[in-house]
Coordinates of C-alpha atoms in Angstrom, one line a residue:
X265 CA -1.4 14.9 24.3
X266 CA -1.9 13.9 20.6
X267 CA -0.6 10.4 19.5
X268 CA 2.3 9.9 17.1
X269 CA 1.6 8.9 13.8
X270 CA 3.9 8.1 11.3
X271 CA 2.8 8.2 7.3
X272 CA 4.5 6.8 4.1
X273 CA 2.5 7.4 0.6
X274 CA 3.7 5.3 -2.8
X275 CA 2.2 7.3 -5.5
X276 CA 1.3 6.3 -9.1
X277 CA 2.2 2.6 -8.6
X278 CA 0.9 0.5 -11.4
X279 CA -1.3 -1.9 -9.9
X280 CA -5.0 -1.8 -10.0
X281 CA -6.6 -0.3 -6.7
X282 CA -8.7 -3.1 -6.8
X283 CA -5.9 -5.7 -6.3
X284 CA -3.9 -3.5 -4.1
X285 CA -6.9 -3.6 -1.8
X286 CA -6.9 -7.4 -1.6
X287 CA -3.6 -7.7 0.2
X288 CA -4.2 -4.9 2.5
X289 CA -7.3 -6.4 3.8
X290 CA -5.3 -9.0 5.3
X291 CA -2.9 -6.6 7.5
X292 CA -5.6 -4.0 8.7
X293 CA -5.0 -3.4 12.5
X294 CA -2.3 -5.6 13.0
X295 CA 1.0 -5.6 14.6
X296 CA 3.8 -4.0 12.1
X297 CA 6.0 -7.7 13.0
X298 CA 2.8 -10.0 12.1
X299 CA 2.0 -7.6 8.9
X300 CA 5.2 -7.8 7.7
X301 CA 5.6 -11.6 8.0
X302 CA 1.7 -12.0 6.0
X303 CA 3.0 -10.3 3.2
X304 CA 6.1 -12.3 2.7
X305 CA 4.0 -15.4 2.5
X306 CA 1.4 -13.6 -0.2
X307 CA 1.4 -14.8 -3.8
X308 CA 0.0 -11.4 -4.8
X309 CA 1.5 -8.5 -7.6
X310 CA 0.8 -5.7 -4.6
X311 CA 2.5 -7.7 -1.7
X312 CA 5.7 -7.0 -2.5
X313 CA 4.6 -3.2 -3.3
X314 CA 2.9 -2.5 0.1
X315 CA 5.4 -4.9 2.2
X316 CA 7.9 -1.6 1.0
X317 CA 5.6 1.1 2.1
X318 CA 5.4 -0.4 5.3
X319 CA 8.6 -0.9 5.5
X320 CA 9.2 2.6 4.9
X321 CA 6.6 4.3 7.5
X322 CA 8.3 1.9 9.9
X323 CA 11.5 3.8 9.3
X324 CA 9.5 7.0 9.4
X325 CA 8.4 6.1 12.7
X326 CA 12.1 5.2 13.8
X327 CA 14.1 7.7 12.7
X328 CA 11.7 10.2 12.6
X329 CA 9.4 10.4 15.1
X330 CA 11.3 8.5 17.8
X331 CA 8.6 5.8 18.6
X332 CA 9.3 2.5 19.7
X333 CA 8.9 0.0 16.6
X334 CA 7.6 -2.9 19.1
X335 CA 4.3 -1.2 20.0
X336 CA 4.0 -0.1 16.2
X337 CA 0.3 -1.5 14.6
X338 CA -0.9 -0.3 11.4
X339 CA -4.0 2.7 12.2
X340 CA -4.8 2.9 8.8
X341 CA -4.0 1.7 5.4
X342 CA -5.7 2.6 1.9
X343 CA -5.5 2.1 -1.9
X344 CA -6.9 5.3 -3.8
X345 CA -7.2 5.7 -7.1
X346 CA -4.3 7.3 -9.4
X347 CA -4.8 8.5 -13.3
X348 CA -5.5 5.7 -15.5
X349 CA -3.0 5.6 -18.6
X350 CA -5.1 4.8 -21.8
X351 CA -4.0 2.5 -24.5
X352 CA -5.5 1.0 -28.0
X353 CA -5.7 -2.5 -28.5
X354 CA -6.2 -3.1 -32.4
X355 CA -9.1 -5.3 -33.6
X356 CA -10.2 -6.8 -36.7
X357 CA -12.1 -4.5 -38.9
X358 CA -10.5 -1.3 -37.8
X359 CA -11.2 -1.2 -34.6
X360 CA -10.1 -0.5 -31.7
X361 CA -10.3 -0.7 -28.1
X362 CA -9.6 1.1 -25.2
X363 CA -6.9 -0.6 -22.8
X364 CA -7.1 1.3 -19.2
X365 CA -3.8 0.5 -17.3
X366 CA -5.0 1.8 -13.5
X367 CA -2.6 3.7 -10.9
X368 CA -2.7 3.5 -7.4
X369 CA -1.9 5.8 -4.6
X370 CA -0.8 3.7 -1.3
X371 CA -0.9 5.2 2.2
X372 CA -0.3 3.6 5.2
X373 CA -0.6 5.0 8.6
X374 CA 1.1 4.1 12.3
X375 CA 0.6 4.2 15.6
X376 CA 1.8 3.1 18.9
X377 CA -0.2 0.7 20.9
X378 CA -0.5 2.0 25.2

């Protein structure tokens, strides 16, 4: 028998991959309970951001997929790279330069602990 997973994406958030990555470091593995209560205690621009995703494959899970949240730990969870939105920053002399404002796909993936 295959093992429920449950799946929620954000897609072309703008937050760097790079910091997104920081704060989901922290909640790798764990328990969907202890997760959530780490990223209400982050200072970070992206805690707020994944803390919704989670939130949002937990009600995946729920509603969905009829599994019991209790046993719920995060499988997998990754920060991929979106399109980058280019802008020009003038400079003295007539120039300019290049201003790269960095997207990030979020995914996070559940599964029930036995």
């Amino acid at each position: 028998m295959e093992a429920k997973v449950a799946k929620a994406h954000a897609r072309y958030v703008r937050i760097s991959p790079r910091k997104v990555q920081v704060v989901i470091d922290l909640i790798r593995g764990k328990n969907v309970g202890e997760a959530l209560s780490i990223l209400k205690l982050t200072p970070r621009a992206a805690a707020p951001i994944v803390e919704k995703v989670l939130k949002s494959a937990i009600a995946n899970a729920e509603n969905n997929h009829n599994m019991d949240v209790s046993k719920l730990y995060i499988a997998e969870i990754y920060a991929n790279q979106g399109p980058t939105l280019k802008r020009y920053q003038p400079h003295a002399q007539g120039r300019a330069f290049e201003i790269k404002k960095r997207t990030s796909h979020i995914t996070v993936v559940l599964k029930e602990r036995a």
